Coordinates of C-alpha atoms in Angstrom, one line a residue:
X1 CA -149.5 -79.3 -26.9
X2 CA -149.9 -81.4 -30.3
X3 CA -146.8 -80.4 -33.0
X4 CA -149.2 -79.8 -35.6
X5 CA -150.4 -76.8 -33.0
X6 CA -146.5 -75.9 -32.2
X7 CA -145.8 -76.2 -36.2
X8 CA -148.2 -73.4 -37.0
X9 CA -147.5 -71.5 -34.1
X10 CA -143.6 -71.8 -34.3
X11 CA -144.1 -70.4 -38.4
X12 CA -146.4 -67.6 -37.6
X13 CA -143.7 -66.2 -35.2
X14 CA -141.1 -66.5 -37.6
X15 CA -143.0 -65.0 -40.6
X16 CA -143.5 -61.5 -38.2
X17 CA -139.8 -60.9 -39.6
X18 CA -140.6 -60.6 -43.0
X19 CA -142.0 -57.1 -42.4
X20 CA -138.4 -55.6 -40.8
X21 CA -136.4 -57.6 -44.1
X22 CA -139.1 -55.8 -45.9
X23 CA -137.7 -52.2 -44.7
X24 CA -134.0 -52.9 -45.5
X25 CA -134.8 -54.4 -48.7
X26 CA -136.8 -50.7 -49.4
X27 CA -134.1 -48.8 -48.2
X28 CA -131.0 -50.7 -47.9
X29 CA -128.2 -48.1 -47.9
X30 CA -130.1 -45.7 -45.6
X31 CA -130.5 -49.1 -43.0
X32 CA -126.5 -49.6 -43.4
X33 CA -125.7 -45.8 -42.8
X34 CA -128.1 -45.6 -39.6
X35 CA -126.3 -48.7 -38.5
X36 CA -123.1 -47.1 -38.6
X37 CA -124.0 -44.0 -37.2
X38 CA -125.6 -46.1 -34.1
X39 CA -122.4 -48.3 -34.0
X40 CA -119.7 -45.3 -34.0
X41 CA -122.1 -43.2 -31.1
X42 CA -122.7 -46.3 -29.2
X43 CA -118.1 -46.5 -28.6
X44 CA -117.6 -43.1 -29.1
X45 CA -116.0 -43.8 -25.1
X46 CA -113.8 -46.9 -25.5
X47 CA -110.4 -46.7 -25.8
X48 CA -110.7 -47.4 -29.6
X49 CA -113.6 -44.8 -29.7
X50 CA -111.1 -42.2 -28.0
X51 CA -108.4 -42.6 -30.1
X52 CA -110.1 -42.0 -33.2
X53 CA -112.8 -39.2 -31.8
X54 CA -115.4 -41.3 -32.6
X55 CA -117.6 -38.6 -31.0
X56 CA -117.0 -35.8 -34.1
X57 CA -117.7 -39.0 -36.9
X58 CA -121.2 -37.5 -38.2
X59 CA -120.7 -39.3 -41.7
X60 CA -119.2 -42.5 -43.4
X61 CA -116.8 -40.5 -45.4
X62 CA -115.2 -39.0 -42.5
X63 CA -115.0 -42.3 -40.5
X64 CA -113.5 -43.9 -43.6
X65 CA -110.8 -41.5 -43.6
X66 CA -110.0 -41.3 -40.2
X67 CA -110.2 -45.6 -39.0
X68 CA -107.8 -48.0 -40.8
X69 CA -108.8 -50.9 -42.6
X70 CA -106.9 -53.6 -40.2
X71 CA -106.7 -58.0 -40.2
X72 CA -106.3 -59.5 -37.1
X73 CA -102.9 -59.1 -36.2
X74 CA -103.8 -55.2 -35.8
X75 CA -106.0 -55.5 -33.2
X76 CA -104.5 -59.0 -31.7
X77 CA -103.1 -56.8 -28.7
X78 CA -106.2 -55.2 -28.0
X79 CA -107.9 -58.7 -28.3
X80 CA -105.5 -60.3 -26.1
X81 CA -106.4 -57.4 -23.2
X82 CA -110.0 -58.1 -23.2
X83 CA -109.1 -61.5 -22.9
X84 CA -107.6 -60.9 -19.9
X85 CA -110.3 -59.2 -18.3
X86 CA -110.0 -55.2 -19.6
X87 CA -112.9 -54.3 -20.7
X88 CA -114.5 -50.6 -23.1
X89 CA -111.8 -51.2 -25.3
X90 CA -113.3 -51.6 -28.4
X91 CA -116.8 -52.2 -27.9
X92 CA -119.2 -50.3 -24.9
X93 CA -120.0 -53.9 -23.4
X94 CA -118.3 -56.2 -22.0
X95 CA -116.9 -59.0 -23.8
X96 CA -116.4 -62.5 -22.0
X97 CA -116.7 -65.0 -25.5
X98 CA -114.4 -65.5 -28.4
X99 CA -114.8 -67.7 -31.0
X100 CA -111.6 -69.4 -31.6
X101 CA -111.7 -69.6 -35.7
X102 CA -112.3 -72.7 -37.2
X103 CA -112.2 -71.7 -41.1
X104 CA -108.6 -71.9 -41.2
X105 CA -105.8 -74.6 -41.5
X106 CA -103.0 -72.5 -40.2
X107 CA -101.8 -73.3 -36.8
X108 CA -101.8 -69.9 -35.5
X109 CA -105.2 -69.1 -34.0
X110 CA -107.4 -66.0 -33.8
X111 CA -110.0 -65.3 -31.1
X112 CA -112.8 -63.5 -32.7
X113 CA -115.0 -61.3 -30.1
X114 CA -118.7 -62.0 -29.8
X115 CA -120.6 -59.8 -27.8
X116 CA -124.2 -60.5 -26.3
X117 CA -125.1 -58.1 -28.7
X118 CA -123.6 -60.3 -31.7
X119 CA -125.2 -63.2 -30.2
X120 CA -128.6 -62.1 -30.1
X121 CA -128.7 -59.3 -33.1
X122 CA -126.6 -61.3 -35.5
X123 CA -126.0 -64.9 -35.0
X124 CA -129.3 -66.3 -33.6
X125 CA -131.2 -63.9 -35.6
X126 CA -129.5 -65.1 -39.0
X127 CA -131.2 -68.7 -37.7
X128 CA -134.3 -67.5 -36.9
X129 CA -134.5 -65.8 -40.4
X130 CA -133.1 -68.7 -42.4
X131 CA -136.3 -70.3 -41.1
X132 CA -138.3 -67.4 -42.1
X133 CA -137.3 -67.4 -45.2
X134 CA -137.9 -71.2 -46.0
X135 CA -141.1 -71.1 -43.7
X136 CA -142.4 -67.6 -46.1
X137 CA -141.1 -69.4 -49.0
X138 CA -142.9 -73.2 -48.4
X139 CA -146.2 -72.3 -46.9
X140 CA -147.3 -76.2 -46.1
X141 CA -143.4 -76.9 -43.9
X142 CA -143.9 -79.3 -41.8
X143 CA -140.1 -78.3 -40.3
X144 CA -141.5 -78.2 -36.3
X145 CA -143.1 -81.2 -36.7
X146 CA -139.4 -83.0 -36.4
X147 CA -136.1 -82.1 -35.4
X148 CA -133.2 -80.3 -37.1
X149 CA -129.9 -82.4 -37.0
X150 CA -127.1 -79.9 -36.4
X151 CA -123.3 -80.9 -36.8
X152 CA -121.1 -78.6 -35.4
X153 CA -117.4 -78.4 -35.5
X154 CA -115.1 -79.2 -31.8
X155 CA -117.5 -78.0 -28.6
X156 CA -115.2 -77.9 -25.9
X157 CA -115.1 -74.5 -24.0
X158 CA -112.2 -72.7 -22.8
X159 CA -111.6 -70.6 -19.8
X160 CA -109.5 -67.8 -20.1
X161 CA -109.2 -65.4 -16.4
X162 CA -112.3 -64.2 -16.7
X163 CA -113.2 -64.8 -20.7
X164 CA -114.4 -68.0 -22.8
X165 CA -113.3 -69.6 -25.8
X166 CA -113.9 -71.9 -28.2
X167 CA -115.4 -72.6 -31.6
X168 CA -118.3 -70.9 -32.7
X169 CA -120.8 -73.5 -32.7
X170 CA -119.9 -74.4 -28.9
X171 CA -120.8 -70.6 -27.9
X172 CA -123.9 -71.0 -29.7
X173 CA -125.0 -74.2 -28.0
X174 CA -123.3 -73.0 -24.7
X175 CA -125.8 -69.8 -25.5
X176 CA -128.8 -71.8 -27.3
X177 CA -131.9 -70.4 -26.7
X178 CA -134.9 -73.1 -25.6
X179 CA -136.8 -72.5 -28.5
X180 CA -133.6 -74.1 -30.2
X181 CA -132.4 -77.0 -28.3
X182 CA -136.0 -78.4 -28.7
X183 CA -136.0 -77.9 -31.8
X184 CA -132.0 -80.2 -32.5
X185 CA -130.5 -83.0 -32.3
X186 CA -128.4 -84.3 -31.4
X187 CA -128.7 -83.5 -27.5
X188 CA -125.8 -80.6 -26.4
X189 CA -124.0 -83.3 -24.6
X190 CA -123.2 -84.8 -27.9
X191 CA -122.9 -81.8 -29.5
X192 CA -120.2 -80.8 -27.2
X193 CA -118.0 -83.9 -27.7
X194 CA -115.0 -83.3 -28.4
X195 CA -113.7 -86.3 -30.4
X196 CA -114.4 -86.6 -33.4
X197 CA -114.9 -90.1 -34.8
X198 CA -116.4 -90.9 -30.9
X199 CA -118.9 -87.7 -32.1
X200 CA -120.0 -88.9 -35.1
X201 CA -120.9 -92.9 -33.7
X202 CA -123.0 -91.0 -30.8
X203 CA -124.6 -88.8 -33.3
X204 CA -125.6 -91.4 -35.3
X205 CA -126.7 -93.6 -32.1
X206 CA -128.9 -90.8 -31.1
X207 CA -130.2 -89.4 -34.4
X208 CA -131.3 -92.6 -36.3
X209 CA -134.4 -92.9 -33.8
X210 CA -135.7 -89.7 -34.4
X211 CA -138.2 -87.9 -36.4
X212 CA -135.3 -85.6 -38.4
X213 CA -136.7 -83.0 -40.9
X214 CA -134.2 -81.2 -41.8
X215 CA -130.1 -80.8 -41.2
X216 CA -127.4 -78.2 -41.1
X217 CA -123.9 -78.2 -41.2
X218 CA -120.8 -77.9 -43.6
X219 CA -120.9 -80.1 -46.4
X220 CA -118.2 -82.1 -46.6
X221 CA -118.4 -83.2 -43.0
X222 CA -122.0 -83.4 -43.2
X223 CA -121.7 -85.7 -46.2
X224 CA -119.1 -88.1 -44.0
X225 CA -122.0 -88.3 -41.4
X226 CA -124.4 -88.9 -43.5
X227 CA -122.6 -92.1 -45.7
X228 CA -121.9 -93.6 -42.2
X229 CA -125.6 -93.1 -41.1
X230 CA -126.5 -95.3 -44.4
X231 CA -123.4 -97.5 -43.6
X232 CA -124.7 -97.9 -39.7
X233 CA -128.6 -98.7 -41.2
X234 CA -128.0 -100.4 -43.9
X235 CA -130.4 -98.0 -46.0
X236 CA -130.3 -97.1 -49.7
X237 CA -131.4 -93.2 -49.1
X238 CA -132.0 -90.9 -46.3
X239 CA -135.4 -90.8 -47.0
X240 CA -135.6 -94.6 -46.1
X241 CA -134.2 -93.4 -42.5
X242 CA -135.9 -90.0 -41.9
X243 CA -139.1 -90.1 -44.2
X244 CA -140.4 -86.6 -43.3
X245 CA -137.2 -84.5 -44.3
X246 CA -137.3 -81.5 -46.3
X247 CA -134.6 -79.5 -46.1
X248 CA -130.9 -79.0 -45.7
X249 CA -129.3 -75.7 -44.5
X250 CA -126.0 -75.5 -45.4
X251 CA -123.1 -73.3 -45.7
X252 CA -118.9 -73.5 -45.3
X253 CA -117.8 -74.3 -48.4
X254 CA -119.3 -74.5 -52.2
X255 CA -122.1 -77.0 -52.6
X256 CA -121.2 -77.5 -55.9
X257 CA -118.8 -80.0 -55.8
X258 CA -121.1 -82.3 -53.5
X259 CA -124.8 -81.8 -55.0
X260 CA -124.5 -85.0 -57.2
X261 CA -123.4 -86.7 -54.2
X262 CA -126.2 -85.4 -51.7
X263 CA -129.0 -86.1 -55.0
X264 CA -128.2 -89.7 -54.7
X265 CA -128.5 -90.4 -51.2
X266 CA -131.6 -88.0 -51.2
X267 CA -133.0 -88.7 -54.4
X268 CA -136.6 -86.9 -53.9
X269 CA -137.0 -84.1 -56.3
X270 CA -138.8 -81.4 -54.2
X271 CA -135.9 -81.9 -51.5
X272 CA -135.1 -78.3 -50.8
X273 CA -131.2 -77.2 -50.3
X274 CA -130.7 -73.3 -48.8
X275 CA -127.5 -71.9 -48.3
X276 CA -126.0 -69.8 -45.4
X277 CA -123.4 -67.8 -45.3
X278 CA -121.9 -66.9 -41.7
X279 CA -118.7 -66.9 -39.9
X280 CA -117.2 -66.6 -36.3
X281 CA -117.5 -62.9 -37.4
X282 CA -120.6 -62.7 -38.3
X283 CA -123.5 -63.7 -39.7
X284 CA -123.7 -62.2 -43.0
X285 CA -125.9 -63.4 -45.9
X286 CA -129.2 -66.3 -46.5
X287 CA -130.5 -67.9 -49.4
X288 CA -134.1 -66.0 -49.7
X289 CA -135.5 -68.3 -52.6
X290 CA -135.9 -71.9 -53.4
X291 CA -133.6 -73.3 -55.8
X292 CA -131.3 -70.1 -56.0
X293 CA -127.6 -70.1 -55.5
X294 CA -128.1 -66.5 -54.8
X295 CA -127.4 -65.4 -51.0
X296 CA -129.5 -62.2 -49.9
X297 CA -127.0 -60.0 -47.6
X298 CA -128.6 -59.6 -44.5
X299 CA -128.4 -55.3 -43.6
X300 CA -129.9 -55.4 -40.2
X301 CA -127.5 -57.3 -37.9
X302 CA -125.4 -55.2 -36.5
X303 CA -122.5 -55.3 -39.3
X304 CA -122.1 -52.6 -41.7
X305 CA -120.4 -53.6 -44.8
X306 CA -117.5 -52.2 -47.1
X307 CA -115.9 -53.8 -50.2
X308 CA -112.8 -53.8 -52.0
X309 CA -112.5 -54.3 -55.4
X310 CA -110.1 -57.2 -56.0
X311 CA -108.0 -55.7 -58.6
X312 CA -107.0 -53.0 -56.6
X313 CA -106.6 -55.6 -53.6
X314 CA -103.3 -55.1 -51.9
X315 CA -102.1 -52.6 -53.9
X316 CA -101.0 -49.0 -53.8
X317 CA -104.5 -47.9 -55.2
X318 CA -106.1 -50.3 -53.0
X319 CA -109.9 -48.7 -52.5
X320 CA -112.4 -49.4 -50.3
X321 CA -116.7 -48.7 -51.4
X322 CA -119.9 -48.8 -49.4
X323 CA -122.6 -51.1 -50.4
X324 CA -124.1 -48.1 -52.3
X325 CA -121.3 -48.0 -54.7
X326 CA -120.4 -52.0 -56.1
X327 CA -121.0 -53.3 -59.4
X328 CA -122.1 -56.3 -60.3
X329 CA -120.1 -60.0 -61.2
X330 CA -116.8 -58.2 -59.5
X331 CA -115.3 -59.9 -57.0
X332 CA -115.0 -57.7 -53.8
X333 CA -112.8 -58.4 -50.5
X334 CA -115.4 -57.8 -47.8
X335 CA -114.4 -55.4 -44.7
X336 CA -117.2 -55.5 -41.5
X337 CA -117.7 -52.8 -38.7
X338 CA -119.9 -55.0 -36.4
X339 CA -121.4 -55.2 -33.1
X340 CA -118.3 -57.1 -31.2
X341 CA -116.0 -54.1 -31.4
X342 CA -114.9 -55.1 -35.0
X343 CA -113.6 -52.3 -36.8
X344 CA -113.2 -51.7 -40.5
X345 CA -112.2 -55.7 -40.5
X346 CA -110.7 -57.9 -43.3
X347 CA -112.3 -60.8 -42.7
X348 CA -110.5 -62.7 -45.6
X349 CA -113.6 -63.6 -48.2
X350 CA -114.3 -62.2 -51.7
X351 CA -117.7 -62.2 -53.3
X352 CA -119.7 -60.9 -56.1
X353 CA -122.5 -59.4 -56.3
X354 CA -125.9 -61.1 -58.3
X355 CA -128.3 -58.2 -57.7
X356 CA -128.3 -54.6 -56.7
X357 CA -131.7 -54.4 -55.8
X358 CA -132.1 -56.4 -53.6
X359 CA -128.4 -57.0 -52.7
X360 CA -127.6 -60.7 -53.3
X361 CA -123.9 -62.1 -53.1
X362 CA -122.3 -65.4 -53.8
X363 CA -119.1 -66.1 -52.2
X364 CA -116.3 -66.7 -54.6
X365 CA -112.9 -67.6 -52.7
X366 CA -110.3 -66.2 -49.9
X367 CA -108.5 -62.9 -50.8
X368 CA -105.2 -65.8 -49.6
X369 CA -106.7 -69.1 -51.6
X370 CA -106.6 -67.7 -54.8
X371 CA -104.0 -68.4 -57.1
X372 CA -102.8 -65.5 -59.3
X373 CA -98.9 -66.3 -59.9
X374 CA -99.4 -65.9 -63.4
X375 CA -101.9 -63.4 -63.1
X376 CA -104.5 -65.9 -63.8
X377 CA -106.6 -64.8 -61.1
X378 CA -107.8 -68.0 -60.4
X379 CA -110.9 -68.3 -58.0
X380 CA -111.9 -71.0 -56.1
X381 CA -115.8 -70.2 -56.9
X382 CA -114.1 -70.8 -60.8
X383 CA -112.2 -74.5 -59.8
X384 CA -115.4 -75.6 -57.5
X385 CA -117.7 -74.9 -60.9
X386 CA -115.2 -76.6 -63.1
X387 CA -114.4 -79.8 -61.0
X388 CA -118.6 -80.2 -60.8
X389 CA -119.3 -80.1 -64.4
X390 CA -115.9 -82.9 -65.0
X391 CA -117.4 -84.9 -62.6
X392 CA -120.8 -85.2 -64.3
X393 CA -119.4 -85.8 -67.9
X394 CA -117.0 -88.3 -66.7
X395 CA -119.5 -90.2 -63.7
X396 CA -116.9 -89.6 -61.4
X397 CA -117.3 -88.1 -57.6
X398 CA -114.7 -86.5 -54.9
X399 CA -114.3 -86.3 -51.4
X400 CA -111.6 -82.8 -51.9
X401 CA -109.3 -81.4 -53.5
X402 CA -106.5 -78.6 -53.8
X403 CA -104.6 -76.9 -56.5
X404 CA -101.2 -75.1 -56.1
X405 CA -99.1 -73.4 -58.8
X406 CA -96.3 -74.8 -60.6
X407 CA -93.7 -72.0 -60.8
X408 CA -91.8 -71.2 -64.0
X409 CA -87.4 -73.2 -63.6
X410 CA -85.7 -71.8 -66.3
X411 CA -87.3 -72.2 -69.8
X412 CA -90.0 -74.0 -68.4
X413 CA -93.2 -72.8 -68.3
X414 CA -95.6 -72.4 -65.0
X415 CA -98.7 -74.9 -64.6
X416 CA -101.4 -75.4 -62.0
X417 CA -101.1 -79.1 -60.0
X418 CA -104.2 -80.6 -58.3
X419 CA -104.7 -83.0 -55.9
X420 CA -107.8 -84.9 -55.8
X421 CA -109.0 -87.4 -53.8
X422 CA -112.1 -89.4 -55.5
X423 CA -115.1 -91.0 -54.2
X424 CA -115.0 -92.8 -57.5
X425 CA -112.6 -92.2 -60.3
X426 CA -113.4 -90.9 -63.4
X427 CA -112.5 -94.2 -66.2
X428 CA -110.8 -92.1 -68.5
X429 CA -108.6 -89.4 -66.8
X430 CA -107.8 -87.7 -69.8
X431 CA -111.4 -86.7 -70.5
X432 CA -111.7 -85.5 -67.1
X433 CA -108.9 -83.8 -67.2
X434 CA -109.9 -81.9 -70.6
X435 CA -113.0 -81.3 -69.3
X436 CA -111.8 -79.2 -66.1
X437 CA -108.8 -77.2 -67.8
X438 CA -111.9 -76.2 -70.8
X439 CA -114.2 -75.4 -68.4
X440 CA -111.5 -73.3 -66.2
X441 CA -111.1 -71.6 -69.7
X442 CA -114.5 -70.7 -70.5
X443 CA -115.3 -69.3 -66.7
X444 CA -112.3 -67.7 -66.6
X445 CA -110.6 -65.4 -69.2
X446 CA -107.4 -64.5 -67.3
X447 CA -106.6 -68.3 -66.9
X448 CA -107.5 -68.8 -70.5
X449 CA -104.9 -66.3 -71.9
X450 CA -102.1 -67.7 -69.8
X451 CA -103.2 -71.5 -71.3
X452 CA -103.6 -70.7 -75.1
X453 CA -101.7 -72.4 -76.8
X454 CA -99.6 -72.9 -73.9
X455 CA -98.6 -69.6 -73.5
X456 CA -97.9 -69.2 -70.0
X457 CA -99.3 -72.1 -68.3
X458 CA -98.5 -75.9 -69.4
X459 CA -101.3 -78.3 -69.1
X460 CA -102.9 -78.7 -65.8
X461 CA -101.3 -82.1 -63.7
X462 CA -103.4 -84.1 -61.6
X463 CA -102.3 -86.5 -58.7
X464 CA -104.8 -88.6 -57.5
X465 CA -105.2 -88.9 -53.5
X466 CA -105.2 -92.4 -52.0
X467 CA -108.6 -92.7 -49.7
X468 CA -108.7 -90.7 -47.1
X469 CA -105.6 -88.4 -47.4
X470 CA -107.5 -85.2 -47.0
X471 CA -108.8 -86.9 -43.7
X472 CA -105.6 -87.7 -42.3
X473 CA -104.0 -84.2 -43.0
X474 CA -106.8 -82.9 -41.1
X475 CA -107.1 -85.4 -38.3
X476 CA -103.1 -84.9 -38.1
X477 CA -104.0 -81.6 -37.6
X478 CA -106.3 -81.9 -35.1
X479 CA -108.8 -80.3 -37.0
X480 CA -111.4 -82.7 -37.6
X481 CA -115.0 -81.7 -38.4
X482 CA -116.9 -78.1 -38.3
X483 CA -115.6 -75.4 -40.1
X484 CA -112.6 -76.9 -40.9
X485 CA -111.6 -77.0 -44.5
X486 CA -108.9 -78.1 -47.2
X487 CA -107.7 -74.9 -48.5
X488 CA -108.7 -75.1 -52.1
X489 CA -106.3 -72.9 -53.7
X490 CA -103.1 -71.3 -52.4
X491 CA -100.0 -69.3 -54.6
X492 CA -97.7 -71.6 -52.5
X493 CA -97.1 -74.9 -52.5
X494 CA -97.0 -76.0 -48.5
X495 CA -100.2 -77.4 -48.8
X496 CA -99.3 -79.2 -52.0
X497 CA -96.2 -80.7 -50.4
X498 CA -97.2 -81.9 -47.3
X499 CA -100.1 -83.6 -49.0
X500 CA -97.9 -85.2 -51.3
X501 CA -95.6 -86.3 -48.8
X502 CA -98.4 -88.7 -47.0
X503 CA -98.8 -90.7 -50.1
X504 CA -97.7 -92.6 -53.3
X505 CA -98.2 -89.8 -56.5
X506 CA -100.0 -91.0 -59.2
X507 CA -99.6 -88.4 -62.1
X508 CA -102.2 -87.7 -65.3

């Protein structure tokens, strides 16, 4: 069959979706409440389901009173039994996948549940509507008539008696349907690699002959790929590689940071970036328009959603809303009840809502990378916007960074100290620095009452990484590639420390 033929047919397929988004965008909260209703009847006999008489819940405000909000380490024990081969304890199927998470540097891991029922109704149906989306969005795609290059964190899976772990994106290509290995490169068996650096060389290898039109990954790994490619080919641009590409899905951390660094090396104009937003929890949110940093929240997956308003967050009058009731440009903690047996979870992200009608987020920070020692209530959505807009006034471009507080000793007074490792350096560090604390000012009025006129908060200090520091912490960690991440913010200084201990500071 020619791909012009499979092109078409694979975008009329996808565009059949846009009818169902249609009906939760119409009538969003009634969607989520129908959800939860079908999600509480559908355990009502698990052990979970027992012990809260899921089978009297007959409306959200009695479920919210009866079900605790919990983190992991609540339901760790029942995790661990289903692990080990019990099953109906906290979702009606079994469970024989967990997603080992990936979006954190702490050693300790957590083994997120992913039911067949997560698989198919959440996480490959967020893919297949990202395309819709950018297929109902740029009517003359040519998307099928290439491949999409996909760069996924460690693959190796993990038996467990009778259960399987791993990262995320090895479940997904251990589950792939056909329609989507066709569609990818590189081939699973690189994919699966294990190795980092040995990874990257084979993707390369593989990918440079093919007829790529579009990629997806995180970022900043993405980014490291993607400089090597031009490193391996000697090209100037991707374009000069992969003529035909058109889009890049991406998602993981804030694009901000990078987009002047992605522009150069794909310098066409009508290039298309869309953001993702999805976790080993879930998949929870897409970019629905072109050129929009706005994520649409995705109602129909399985997950029903519940906020808490961060300045109530881990407090005595902590309070937790349904979608119906949040406002908009406040920064909510998210809590899930999914389709894996997930109960009223903290899965650890704030965001803020754009729109109420439809419902568009944009993810803002962790509720534990945030810094708020001074109560500056310092964001890392506010530090990733500021570091951007100082790297455009001063030319300069970074590879990562992280910030951690400075606490008060005595008389002195508290400050915020940054990290950052440069892909090239700024020529006068003074501006840049200027730049960044003024702009953390003007995004953030918390942060600019603790700085006036030195109030609270001394001048920022900056220590500039050596090359490739952020790369050896993580490779030291054995946490290379994928979801893994540099925590941007943190009220501690661990981070800080260890970071600073693998090199020679260099203070502004």
């Amino acid at each position: 069959m020619p791909l012009t033929i499979i092109n078409s047919f694979a975008s009329w397929v996808l565009k059949q979706r846009i009818h169902q988004i249609e009906l939760f965008l119409k009538y969003p909260n009634e969607v989520q409440e129908e959800l939860l209703m079908n999600l509480i009847h559908s355990s009502k006999n698990t052990v979970l389901g027992k012990d809260y008489d899921f089978a009297s819940i007959t409306s959200y405000a009695t479920f919210s009173e009866r079900v605790p909000v919990t983190c992991y380490e609540d339901i760790n024990p029942l995790i661990e039994r289903t692990r080990n081969g019990e099953q109906n304890l906290f979702w009606e199927t079994p469970i024989k996948w967990f997603a080992k998470s990936s979006g954190t540097t702490n050693a300790k891991s957590k083994f997120i549940p992913v039911s067949n029922e997560a698989l198919e109704d959440c996480h490959y149906k967020g893919s297949k509507d990202l395309l819709c989306l950018y297929l109902n969005n740029n009517e003359n795609s040519e998307l099928f008539l290439g491949k999409s290059l996909r760069l996924g964190g460690s693959s190796q899976i993990y038996e467990n008696n009778s259960s399987f772990f791993g990262d995320l994106s090895a479940i997904l290509i251990e589950n792939m349907p056909i329609w989507a290995e066709f569609s990818s490169t590189p081939s699973s068996k690189i994919s699966l690699m294990s190795e980092w650096e040995t990874k990257i060389a084979a993707i390369i290898n593989e990918t440079k002959k093919e007829n790529v039109t579009s990629f997806a990954g995180v970022p900043s790994w993405m980014l490291v790929l993607m400089n090597k490619m031009l490193e391996e080919t000697g090209k100037g641009n991707l374009f000069e590689i992969w003529p035909n590409l058109e889009v890049y899905f991406h998602g993981g951390v804030n694009f901000d940071p990078y987009r002047e660094q992605y522009q150069k090396i794909l310098p066409k104009k009508d290039f298309k970036y869309y953001e993702i937003y999805n976790a080993s929890e879930g998949f929870f949110a897409i970019q629905d328009l072109n050129n929009s940093s706005d994520l649409l929240l995705m109602l129909d997956y399985g997950i029903f959603y519940e906020f808490i308003p961060m300045d109530t967050f881990g407090t005595p009058n902590q309070k937790t809303i349904r979608l119906a009731d949040v406002e908009l440009f406040k920064n909510y903690a998210i809590v899930i009840t999914t389709n894996s047996g997930l109960w009223r979870y903290l899965i650890g992200d704030t965001v803020r809502f754009t729109s109420l009608n439809p419902y568009r987020i944009r993810v803002t920070g962790r509720t534990k990378h945030h810094i708020n020692v001074f109560g500056e209530e310092l964001m890392v959505e506010n530090t990733d916007q500021a570091i951007a807009k100082a790297c455009c006034i001063t030319h300069s471009e970074i590879v990562d960074y992280t910030v951690a507080p400075i606490f008060m000793v005595d008389k002195e007074k508290g400050a915020h100290e940054w990290m950052i490792e440069f892909k090239r350096k700024p020529t006068d560090m003074v501006l840049f620095q200027k730049v960044l604390d003024e702009t953390l000012q003007s995004l953030n009025s918390d942060y600019e009452a603790k700085r006036h006129n030195n109030m609270t908060l001394n001048p920022l200090v900056i220590n500039i990484a050596r090359e490739n520091l952020f790369y050896d912490w993580l490779k030291d960690r054995h946490k290379l590639g994928g979801q893994h991440k540099i925590p941007r913010l943190a009220n501690q200084r661990d981070y800080l420390e260890d970071l600073k201990q693998m090199q020679i500071k260099v203070i502004y």
